[in-house]
mmCIF file of C-alpha atoms in Angstrom:
data_model
loop_
_atom_site.group_PDB
_atom_site.id
_atom_site.type_symbol
_atom_site.label_atom_id
_atom_site.label_comp_id
_atom_site.label_asym_id
_atom_site.label_seq_id
_atom_site.Cartn_x
_atom_site.Cartn_y
_atom_site.Cartn_z
ATOM 1 C CA ILE A 68 101.371 107.275 98.670
ATOM 2 C CA LEU A 69 97.694 106.374 98.373
ATOM 3 C CA VAL A 70 96.707 105.088 94.927
ATOM 4 C CA VAL A 71 92.959 105.303 94.312
ATOM 5 C CA ASN A 72 91.719 102.921 91.618
ATOM 6 C CA ASP A 73 88.607 104.618 90.278
ATOM 7 C CA THR A 74 88.643 103.031 86.797
ATOM 8 C CA PRO A 75 86.250 100.100 86.314
ATOM 9 C CA TYR A 76 87.641 98.823 83.017
ATOM 10 C CA ARG A 77 90.856 97.794 81.293
ATOM 11 C CA LEU A 78 92.783 99.956 78.857
ATOM 12 C CA LEU A 79 95.598 99.317 76.421
ATOM 13 C CA ASP A 80 98.988 98.197 77.701
ATOM 14 C CA PHE A 81 100.906 99.780 74.824
ATOM 15 C CA GLU A 82 104.250 98.391 75.916
ATOM 16 C CA ASN A 83 103.197 94.745 75.790
ATOM 17 C CA SER A 84 100.856 94.935 72.786
ATOM 18 C CA SER A 85 102.200 93.752 69.446
ATOM 19 C CA ASP A 86 101.665 93.510 65.695
ATOM 20 C CA TYR A 87 100.836 97.146 65.058
ATOM 21 C CA ASP A 88 99.134 97.962 61.747
ATOM 22 C CA ALA A 89 99.627 101.617 60.862
ATOM 23 C CA ARG A 90 97.000 101.381 58.076
ATOM 24 C CA ALA A 91 94.121 100.204 60.266
ATOM 25 C CA VAL A 92 91.303 102.400 61.619
ATOM 26 C CA GLY A 93 91.410 104.853 58.742
ATOM 27 C CA GLY A 94 95.160 105.273 58.907
ATOM 28 C CA ARG A 95 95.265 105.943 62.642
ATOM 29 C CA GLY A 96 96.610 102.493 63.369
ATOM 30 C CA THR A 97 95.877 99.806 65.923
ATOM 31 C CA PHE A 98 97.305 96.561 67.320
ATOM 32 C CA ARG A 99 96.335 93.147 65.950
ATOM 33 C CA ASP A 100 97.419 91.605 69.266
ATOM 34 C CA PRO A 101 96.526 94.167 71.961
ATOM 35 C CA VAL A 102 96.994 93.585 75.701
ATOM 36 C CA PHE A 103 94.634 95.251 78.159
ATOM 37 C CA VAL A 104 95.261 95.879 81.863
ATOM 38 C CA PRO A 105 93.616 97.935 84.615
ATOM 39 C CA PRO A 106 95.238 101.375 84.394
ATOM 40 C CA VAL A 107 95.973 101.222 88.122
ATOM 41 C CA GLN A 108 98.401 98.384 87.337
ATOM 42 C CA LEU A 109 100.393 100.775 85.156
ATOM 43 C CA VAL A 110 100.491 103.240 88.068
ATOM 44 C CA THR A 111 101.600 100.676 90.655
ATOM 45 C CA ASP A 112 104.191 99.168 88.287
ATOM 46 C CA ALA A 113 105.676 102.637 87.806
ATOM 47 C CA LEU A 114 105.700 103.391 91.550
ATOM 48 C CA THR A 115 107.389 100.049 92.179
ATOM 49 C CA LEU A 116 110.080 100.939 89.625
ATOM 50 C CA ALA A 117 110.644 104.172 91.565
ATOM 51 C CA GLY A 118 110.956 102.240 94.849
ATOM 52 C CA LEU A 119 107.996 104.014 96.465
ATOM 53 C CA ALA A 120 105.727 102.537 99.144
ATOM 54 C CA PHE A 121 102.008 102.797 98.466
ATOM 55 C CA ASP A 122 98.563 101.586 99.442
ATOM 56 C CA VAL A 123 95.898 100.817 96.832
ATOM 57 C CA TYR A 124 92.269 101.678 97.466
ATOM 58 C CA ASP A 125 89.915 99.992 94.985
ATOM 59 C CA VAL A 126 86.758 101.955 94.271
ATOM 60 C CA ALA A 127 86.034 99.904 91.168
ATOM 61 C CA GLY A 128 87.063 96.477 90.031
ATOM 62 C CA PRO A 129 87.439 93.040 91.618
ATOM 63 C CA GLY A 130 89.444 94.223 94.643
ATOM 64 C CA THR A 131 86.812 96.531 96.094
ATOM 65 C CA SER A 132 84.577 95.795 99.046
ATOM 66 C CA ALA A 133 82.732 99.111 99.406
ATOM 67 C CA GLN A 134 82.154 100.470 95.873
ATOM 68 C CA ALA A 135 82.806 103.924 97.335
ATOM 69 C CA GLU A 136 85.629 106.428 97.233
ATOM 70 C CA PRO A 137 87.815 106.849 100.322
ATOM 71 C CA ARG A 138 86.775 109.536 102.769
ATOM 72 C CA GLY A 139 88.856 111.896 104.821
ATOM 73 C CA LEU A 140 88.276 109.903 107.997
ATOM 74 C CA PRO A 141 87.699 106.150 107.623
ATOM 75 C CA LEU A 142 84.240 104.646 108.061
ATOM 76 C CA PRO A 143 85.003 101.139 109.382
ATOM 77 C CA ALA A 144 81.360 100.040 109.481
ATOM 78 C CA ALA A 145 81.086 100.677 105.746
ATOM 79 C CA ASN A 146 84.560 99.302 104.891
ATOM 80 C CA VAL A 147 85.558 102.775 103.687
ATOM 81 C CA GLY A 148 89.144 103.901 104.237
ATOM 82 C CA GLY A 149 90.435 107.411 104.905
ATOM 83 C CA PHE A 150 93.248 109.763 103.886
ATOM 84 C CA LEU A 151 93.251 112.116 106.924
ATOM 85 C CA ASP A 152 94.412 111.377 110.455
ATOM 86 C CA ALA A 153 92.257 111.901 113.552
ATOM 87 C CA SER A 154 93.291 115.564 113.794
ATOM 88 C CA GLY A 155 92.280 116.262 110.180
ATOM 89 C CA LEU A 156 95.823 116.406 108.789
ATOM 90 C CA PRO A 157 97.048 114.448 105.743
ATOM 91 C CA TYR A 158 97.737 110.808 106.580
ATOM 92 C CA TYR A 159 99.380 110.249 103.166
ATOM 93 C CA ASP A 160 102.148 112.348 101.643
ATOM 94 C CA ALA A 161 100.340 112.210 98.307
ATOM 95 C CA ILE A 162 97.252 110.741 96.661
ATOM 96 C CA VAL A 163 97.408 109.455 93.079
ATOM 97 C CA TRP A 164 93.807 109.291 91.847
ATOM 98 C CA GLU A 165 93.494 107.188 88.684
ATOM 99 C CA SER A 166 90.063 107.987 87.347
ATOM 100 C CA ALA A 167 87.817 107.643 84.325
ATOM 101 C CA THR A 168 84.627 108.885 82.736
ATOM 102 C CA GLN A 169 81.714 109.187 85.195
ATOM 103 C CA THR A 170 83.739 107.849 88.126
ATOM 104 C CA SER A 171 86.023 110.779 88.904
ATOM 105 C CA ILE A 172 85.649 111.845 92.546
ATOM 106 C CA ASP A 173 81.888 111.651 92.141
ATOM 107 C CA ASP A 174 80.931 111.874 95.829
ATOM 108 C CA GLY A 175 80.368 115.448 97.041
ATOM 109 C CA GLU A 176 81.415 114.551 100.603
ATOM 110 C CA VAL A 177 84.671 113.114 99.264
ATOM 111 C CA ARG A 178 85.372 116.375 97.421
ATOM 112 C CA THR A 179 84.767 118.245 100.670
ATOM 113 C CA ASP A 180 87.296 116.009 102.409
ATOM 114 C CA LEU A 181 89.787 116.505 99.548
ATOM 115 C CA ARG A 182 89.416 120.255 100.060
ATOM 116 C CA THR A 183 90.403 119.724 103.705
ATOM 117 C CA TYR A 184 93.311 117.512 102.656
ATOM 118 C CA LEU A 185 94.696 120.070 100.170
ATOM 119 C CA ASP A 186 94.135 123.054 102.472
ATOM 120 C CA ALA A 187 96.107 121.194 105.159
ATOM 121 C CA GLY A 188 99.106 120.785 102.839
ATOM 122 C CA GLY A 189 98.282 117.476 101.137
ATOM 123 C CA ASN A 190 99.311 116.635 97.574
ATOM 124 C CA LEU A 191 96.987 115.246 94.891
ATOM 125 C CA LEU A 192 97.705 113.935 91.392
ATOM 126 C CA VAL A 193 94.568 113.353 89.311
ATOM 127 C CA ILE A 194 95.037 111.479 86.046
ATOM 128 C CA GLY A 195 92.475 109.860 83.780
ATOM 129 C CA THR A 196 89.926 110.432 81.041
ATOM 130 C CA ASP A 197 87.297 113.166 81.298
ATOM 131 C CA VAL A 198 88.166 114.038 84.895
ATOM 132 C CA VAL A 199 87.565 117.787 84.621
ATOM 133 C CA ASN A 200 84.560 117.217 82.338
ATOM 134 C CA SER A 201 82.933 115.028 85.000
ATOM 135 C CA LEU A 202 83.590 117.524 87.775
ATOM 136 C CA GLN A 203 82.594 120.591 85.785
ATOM 137 C CA TYR A 204 79.558 119.300 83.914
ATOM 138 C CA LEU A 205 78.416 115.860 85.054
ATOM 139 C CA PHE A 206 78.569 116.495 88.817
ATOM 140 C CA ALA A 207 77.892 120.250 88.531
ATOM 141 C CA ASP A 208 80.736 121.136 90.916
ATOM 142 C CA PRO A 209 82.964 123.441 88.882
ATOM 143 C CA GLU A 210 84.191 125.070 92.096
ATOM 144 C CA PHE A 211 86.317 122.058 92.992
ATOM 145 C CA ALA A 212 87.842 121.945 89.505
ATOM 146 C CA HIS A 213 88.349 125.731 89.408
ATOM 147 C CA GLU A 214 89.518 126.392 92.982
ATOM 148 C CA TYR A 215 91.398 123.224 93.863
ATOM 149 C CA LEU A 216 92.535 121.786 90.519
ATOM 150 C CA GLY A 217 92.974 125.130 88.758
ATOM 151 C CA ALA A 218 91.448 123.737 85.579
ATOM 152 C CA GLU A 219 88.332 123.884 83.458
ATOM 153 C CA LEU A 220 87.118 123.038 79.956
ATOM 154 C CA THR A 221 85.799 125.673 77.593
ATOM 155 C CA ALA A 222 83.311 123.034 76.368
ATOM 156 C CA PRO A 223 82.612 119.394 77.308
ATOM 157 C CA SER A 224 84.244 118.191 74.074
ATOM 158 C CA ASP A 225 87.361 120.375 74.225
ATOM 159 C CA GLU A 226 89.706 117.540 73.232
ATOM 160 C CA THR A 227 92.798 117.153 71.125
ATOM 161 C CA VAL A 228 92.237 116.474 67.450
ATOM 162 C CA ALA A 229 95.194 114.108 67.198
ATOM 163 C CA THR A 230 95.305 110.713 68.904
ATOM 164 C CA GLN A 231 99.094 110.519 68.540
ATOM 165 C CA LEU A 232 100.939 113.555 69.789
ATOM 166 C CA ALA A 233 103.454 114.669 72.410
ATOM 167 C CA MET A 234 103.608 117.044 75.339
ATOM 168 C CA VAL A 235 106.406 119.139 76.784
ATOM 169 C CA GLY A 236 107.095 120.643 80.167
ATOM 170 C CA SER A 237 106.502 124.364 80.521
ATOM 171 C CA PRO A 238 109.617 126.481 81.281
ATOM 172 C CA GLY A 239 110.139 127.043 84.986
ATOM 173 C CA GLU A 240 107.623 124.336 85.912
ATOM 174 C CA VAL A 241 108.189 120.884 87.404
ATOM 175 C CA PHE A 242 108.479 119.248 83.948
ATOM 176 C CA ASP A 243 110.756 121.956 82.521
ATOM 177 C CA GLY A 244 112.552 120.405 79.515
ATOM 178 C CA ASP A 245 110.786 117.022 79.689
ATOM 179 C CA ARG A 246 108.974 115.511 76.737
ATOM 180 C CA TYR A 247 106.452 112.672 76.606
ATOM 181 C CA SER A 248 104.674 110.940 73.735
ATOM 182 C CA LEU A 249 100.967 110.167 74.011
ATOM 183 C CA TYR A 250 98.995 107.489 72.168
ATOM 184 C CA GLY A 251 95.202 107.379 72.264
ATOM 185 C CA GLY A 252 94.360 105.183 69.316
ATOM 186 C CA CYS A 253 93.443 101.862 70.915
ATOM 187 C CA PRO A 254 91.095 100.223 71.847
ATOM 188 C CA ALA A 255 88.943 103.240 70.996
ATOM 189 C CA LEU A 256 90.008 106.576 69.580
ATOM 190 C CA LEU A 257 90.712 108.272 72.880
ATOM 191 C CA LYS A 258 91.374 111.971 72.621
ATOM 192 C CA MET A 259 93.003 113.965 75.393
ATOM 193 C CA ASP A 260 91.436 116.932 77.202
ATOM 194 C CA ARG A 261 92.694 120.416 76.368
ATOM 195 C CA LEU A 262 92.559 122.153 79.731
ATOM 196 C CA THR A 263 92.157 125.841 80.486
ATOM 197 C CA ILE A 264 93.809 127.423 83.534
ATOM 198 C CA THR A 265 91.597 129.135 86.117
ATOM 199 C CA SER A 266 92.414 131.656 88.850
ATOM 200 C CA PRO A 267 91.799 129.934 92.207
ATOM 201 C CA VAL A 268 90.869 132.342 95.009
ATOM 202 C CA GLY A 269 93.920 132.701 97.227
ATOM 203 C CA GLY A 270 95.815 130.104 95.216
ATOM 204 C CA LEU A 271 97.866 129.895 92.062
ATOM 205 C CA ALA A 272 97.458 127.734 88.947
ATOM 206 C CA SER A 273 99.880 127.301 86.062
ATOM 207 C CA ALA A 274 100.420 125.134 82.984
ATOM 208 C CA ALA A 275 102.742 122.248 83.820
ATOM 209 C CA LEU A 276 102.513 120.485 80.431
ATOM 210 C CA THR A 277 101.410 121.568 76.956
ATOM 211 C CA TYR A 278 100.596 119.539 73.850
ATOM 212 C CA THR A 279 102.808 119.546 70.772
ATOM 213 C CA ASP A 280 103.352 117.579 67.551
ATOM 214 C CA GLY A 281 99.630 117.039 66.983
ATOM 215 C CA ASP A 282 97.069 118.922 64.960
ATOM 216 C CA GLY A 283 97.785 122.631 64.597
ATOM 217 C CA SER A 284 94.905 123.479 66.910
ATOM 218 C CA ASP A 285 96.442 121.254 69.602
ATOM 219 C CA GLU A 286 99.769 123.088 69.612
ATOM 220 C CA GLY A 287 100.447 124.826 72.912
ATOM 221 C CA ARG A 288 97.164 123.799 74.514
ATOM 222 C CA VAL A 289 97.408 122.834 78.186
ATOM 223 C CA ALA A 290 97.814 119.106 78.944
ATOM 224 C CA GLY A 291 98.500 119.354 82.679
ATOM 225 C CA VAL A 292 97.809 121.969 85.369
ATOM 226 C CA ARG A 293 99.486 122.507 88.736
ATOM 227 C CA ALA A 294 97.483 124.346 91.402
ATOM 228 C CA VAL A 295 98.916 125.495 94.736
ATOM 229 C CA ARG A 296 96.671 126.232 97.718
ATOM 230 C CA PRO A 297 97.402 129.009 100.248
ATOM 231 C CA GLY A 298 98.293 126.359 102.848
ATOM 232 C CA GLY A 299 100.893 124.781 100.569
ATOM 233 C CA GLY A 300 98.843 121.861 99.292
ATOM 234 C CA GLN A 301 99.252 121.073 95.604
ATOM 235 C CA ALA A 302 97.159 119.390 92.940
ATOM 236 C CA VAL A 303 98.430 118.306 89.535
ATOM 237 C CA THR A 304 95.676 117.457 87.043
ATOM 238 C CA CYS A 305 96.357 115.673 83.741
ATOM 239 C CA GLY A 306 94.097 115.814 80.722
ATOM 240 C CA PHE A 307 94.967 112.259 79.688
ATOM 241 C CA ASP A 308 94.861 108.749 81.109
ATOM 242 C CA VAL A 309 98.023 107.034 82.317
ATOM 243 C CA SER A 310 97.542 104.409 79.575
ATOM 244 C CA ALA A 311 98.247 107.096 76.954
ATOM 245 C CA LEU A 312 101.919 106.980 77.958
ATOM 246 C CA PRO A 313 103.520 104.187 75.920
ATOM 247 C CA SER A 314 105.805 102.637 78.572
ATOM 248 C CA ARG A 315 106.056 102.068 82.289
ATOM 249 C CA MET A 316 109.364 103.894 82.200
ATOM 250 C CA ALA A 317 107.623 107.016 80.868
ATOM 251 C CA ILE A 318 104.846 106.620 83.460
ATOM 252 C CA ARG A 319 107.463 106.256 86.188
ATOM 253 C CA CYS A 320 109.194 109.415 84.993
ATOM 254 C CA LEU A 321 105.956 111.400 85.001
ATOM 255 C CA LEU A 322 104.969 110.189 88.469
ATOM 256 C CA GLN A 323 108.510 110.595 89.785
ATOM 257 C CA THR A 324 108.714 114.180 88.539
ATOM 258 C CA VAL A 325 105.352 115.125 90.055
ATOM 259 C CA LEU A 326 106.151 113.496 93.404
ATOM 260 C CA GLU A 327 109.766 114.609 93.697
ATOM 261 C CA GLU A 328 109.962 117.967 91.920
ATOM 262 C CA GLY A 329 106.383 119.052 92.556
ATOM 263 C CA PHE A 330 105.469 117.563 95.924
ATOM 264 C CA GLY A 331 108.938 117.319 97.483
ATOM 265 C CA ILE A 332 108.732 113.571 98.178
ATOM 266 C CA GLN A 333 112.023 111.675 98.110
ATOM 267 C CA VAL A 334 112.076 108.944 95.455
ATOM 268 C CA PRO A 335 114.242 105.984 96.586
ATOM 269 C CA SER A 336 115.082 104.685 93.079
ATOM 270 C CA PRO A 337 115.134 107.711 90.792
ATOM 271 C CA GLY A 338 115.993 107.396 87.120
ATOM 272 C CA ALA A 339 117.218 109.962 84.630
ATOM 273 C CA CYS A 340 114.108 111.604 83.189
ATOM 274 C CA SER A 341 115.030 115.070 81.942
ATOM 275 C CA ASN A 342 114.766 115.168 78.148
ATOM 276 C CA GLY A 343 114.880 111.386 78.051
ATOM 277 C CA VAL A 344 111.393 109.998 78.500
ATOM 278 C CA ASP A 345 110.064 110.255 74.963
ATOM 279 C CA VAL A 346 108.807 106.895 73.721
ATOM 280 C CA PRO A 347 107.511 107.430 70.172
ATOM 281 C CA GLY A 348 104.109 106.092 69.297
ATOM 282 C CA PRO A 349 103.414 103.780 66.344
ATOM 283 C CA GLY A 350 104.151 105.248 62.959
ATOM 284 C CA LEU A 351 106.764 107.630 64.374
ATOM 285 C CA PRO A 352 110.520 106.992 64.135
ATOM 286 C CA LEU A 353 111.803 104.559 66.754
ATOM 287 C CA ALA A 354 115.323 104.293 68.108
ATOM 288 C CA PHE A 355 117.125 101.072 69.002
ATOM 289 C CA ASP A 356 117.532 101.260 72.766
ATOM 290 C CA LEU A 357 118.241 99.127 75.807
ATOM 291 C CA ALA A 358 117.036 100.833 78.970
ATOM 292 C CA ARG A 359 118.789 100.720 82.327
ATOM 293 C CA PRO A 360 117.459 97.690 84.243
ATOM 294 C CA GLU A 361 114.974 98.677 86.934
ATOM 295 C CA PRO A 362 115.729 98.219 89.707
ATOM 296 C CA THR A 363 119.471 97.808 89.929
ATOM 297 C CA PRO A 364 120.853 96.738 92.279
ATOM 298 C CA PHE A 365 118.132 94.111 92.731
ATOM 299 C CA VAL A 366 117.503 91.113 94.964
ATOM 300 C CA ASP A 367 114.627 89.038 93.565
ATOM 301 C CA ARG A 368 113.905 90.382 90.074
ATOM 302 C CA THR A 369 114.634 93.243 87.716
ATOM 303 C CA ARG A 370 112.859 94.515 84.622
ATOM 304 C CA ILE A 371 114.704 95.078 81.335
ATOM 305 C CA ALA A 372 112.988 97.264 78.724
ATOM 306 C CA PHE A 373 114.135 97.681 75.130
ATOM 307 C CA THR A 374 112.955 99.311 71.918
ATOM 308 C CA LEU A 375 113.407 98.087 68.341
ATOM 309 C CA ARG A 376 113.335 100.359 65.313
ATOM 310 C CA GLU A 377 112.063 97.511 63.095
ATOM 311 C CA ARG A 378 110.858 93.922 63.283
ATOM 312 C CA GLY A 379 113.658 91.388 63.528
ATOM 313 C CA SER A 380 115.336 88.563 65.409
ATOM 314 C CA VAL A 381 116.335 89.524 68.949
ATOM 315 C CA SER A 382 118.794 88.046 71.420
ATOM 316 C CA LEU A 383 118.593 89.311 75.017
ATOM 317 C CA THR A 384 121.101 87.584 77.313
ATOM 318 C CA VAL A 385 122.767 88.042 80.689
ATOM 319 C CA HIS A 386 126.520 87.549 81.103
ATOM 320 C CA ASP A 387 128.952 87.450 84.031
ATOM 321 C CA LEU A 388 132.148 89.483 84.377
ATOM 322 C CA LEU A 389 134.052 86.922 82.280
ATOM 323 C CA GLY A 390 131.578 87.280 79.444
ATOM 324 C CA ARG A 391 129.990 83.874 79.972
ATOM 325 C CA ARG A 392 126.268 83.684 79.223
ATOM 326 C CA VAL A 393 124.278 82.806 82.335
ATOM 327 C CA ALA A 394 120.691 83.433 81.209
ATOM 328 C CA THR A 395 118.721 83.862 77.991
ATOM 329 C CA LEU A 396 115.768 86.233 78.326
ATOM 330 C CA ALA A 397 114.721 86.406 74.677
ATOM 331 C CA ASN A 398 115.743 84.657 71.476
ATOM 332 C CA GLY A 399 113.484 85.018 68.466
ATOM 333 C CA PRO A 400 111.492 87.462 66.312
ATOM 334 C CA PHE A 401 110.053 90.654 67.813
ATOM 335 C CA ASP A 402 107.938 93.432 66.305
ATOM 336 C CA ARG A 403 109.175 97.010 66.177
ATOM 337 C CA GLY A 404 108.389 99.078 69.245
ATOM 338 C CA ALA A 405 108.721 98.776 73.002
ATOM 339 C CA HIS A 406 109.213 95.452 74.800
ATOM 340 C CA ALA A 407 110.284 94.276 78.239
ATOM 341 C CA ARG A 408 111.501 91.126 79.969
ATOM 342 C CA THR A 409 111.953 90.296 83.662
ATOM 343 C CA TRP A 410 114.988 88.466 85.081
ATOM 344 C CA ASP A 411 114.608 86.690 88.408
ATOM 345 C CA GLY A 412 118.340 86.210 88.914
ATOM 346 C CA ARG A 413 118.312 82.583 87.757
ATOM 347 C CA THR A 414 120.457 80.870 85.165
ATOM 348 C CA ASP A 415 119.054 78.936 82.208
ATOM 349 C CA ARG A 416 119.319 75.868 84.445
ATOM 350 C CA GLY A 417 117.109 77.448 87.089
ATOM 351 C CA THR A 418 119.732 78.096 89.761
ATOM 352 C CA ARG A 419 120.191 81.451 91.477
ATOM 353 C CA VAL A 420 123.259 83.410 90.435
ATOM 354 C CA ALA A 421 125.617 84.736 93.075
ATOM 355 C CA ALA A 422 125.520 88.357 94.163
ATOM 356 C CA GLY A 423 127.690 90.530 91.972
ATOM 357 C CA VAL A 424 127.973 92.480 88.732
ATOM 358 C CA TYR A 425 126.395 91.206 85.499
ATOM 359 C CA PHE A 426 125.749 92.570 82.026
ATOM 360 C CA VAL A 427 122.610 92.319 79.912
ATOM 361 C CA ARG A 428 123.204 92.309 76.154
ATOM 362 C CA LEU A 429 120.680 93.105 73.426
ATOM 363 C CA VAL A 430 121.424 92.149 69.803
ATOM 364 C CA SER A 431 119.142 92.693 66.810
ATOM 365 C CA GLY A 432 120.664 92.464 63.342
ATOM 366 C CA GLU A 433 123.737 94.668 63.263
ATOM 367 C CA GLU A 434 122.656 96.693 66.314
ATOM 368 C CA GLN A 435 123.623 95.810 69.854
ATOM 369 C CA ALA A 436 123.700 97.398 73.309
ATOM 370 C CA THR A 437 124.891 96.402 76.783
ATOM 371 C CA ARG A 438 123.816 97.503 80.253
ATOM 372 C CA LYS A 439 125.300 96.705 83.669
ATOM 373 C CA LEU A 440 123.166 95.355 86.486
ATOM 374 C CA VAL A 441 123.965 94.317 90.032
ATOM 375 C CA ARG A 442 122.404 91.532 92.096
ATOM 376 C CA LEU A 443 122.470 91.749 95.894
ATOM 377 C CA ARG A 444 122.234 88.860 98.319
#
């Protein structure tokens, strides 16, 4: 997988932000203690959870050396990498292009090379804010959006009314039966694009995801489009940024479904995603939940995510097969919402535990949950 970081700024890390005030910003709500990260970090965290190997190409941000998108064939003299091999065939099984306003695939030669990549059977996932708007209006290249992404906007500002809503998978499509919550209220009021499906010449485009649970005018509007080229290449385009998904688990499920069900790429550490990826946004009902540790089995570290329906004192501990506590991961007050802790396989004394079966236990008030995890040598 090639991950292209084309977003020059940080966006909200919903999962690790805290102290949500539902009354702020005219009743739309915001966090008093927000955490911001580069959106590409959310993508790479999710791919790591899925056990997938990837390269990161930084167009924007501190990691870049060229300030230019990758080309089909690399340009070593300009420090520009490539995504095609010497014969013009896809070097990567898939490209995940994390983009943003005024930076989305803005080089015409790069779009030409992406045409070659898709026509040769490559797979492209484009996710970010204003991607189709930039292609259709800002860069005046609607052909690429229409023919290769299968998407367009009826107007530059064709956005959702709601900043908190959900989306569901269209029947018979790759996300069939899946449901995701979206949150666009922080740091700015980010609305999501409402896409329109086009008719690519020789290809096929269809709605993969549609909006729901928002304003009435949002209901049933297209949130994601899948386009298939005559040569078998596929592009999935999302009308929202990855940061709109409120947890890395939800992001992993979206990426995993696109890569595995859409692109046919084997995911080494798959998780159950069908009908189970909904992470409610602030102000919506939350369920008490302890997620399956990811990964398990693990060697060096595993991530443990949990959700609280209300603010309260939390105990998150790890126990051996005899029930003895070996590590304390959390012990104190937590706000309602999604949280996560990482365990490096060490006891409270700092020593590594032996390989074997352990249990992580979450207790908050009268609610509790337990999950099994396995450490390998």
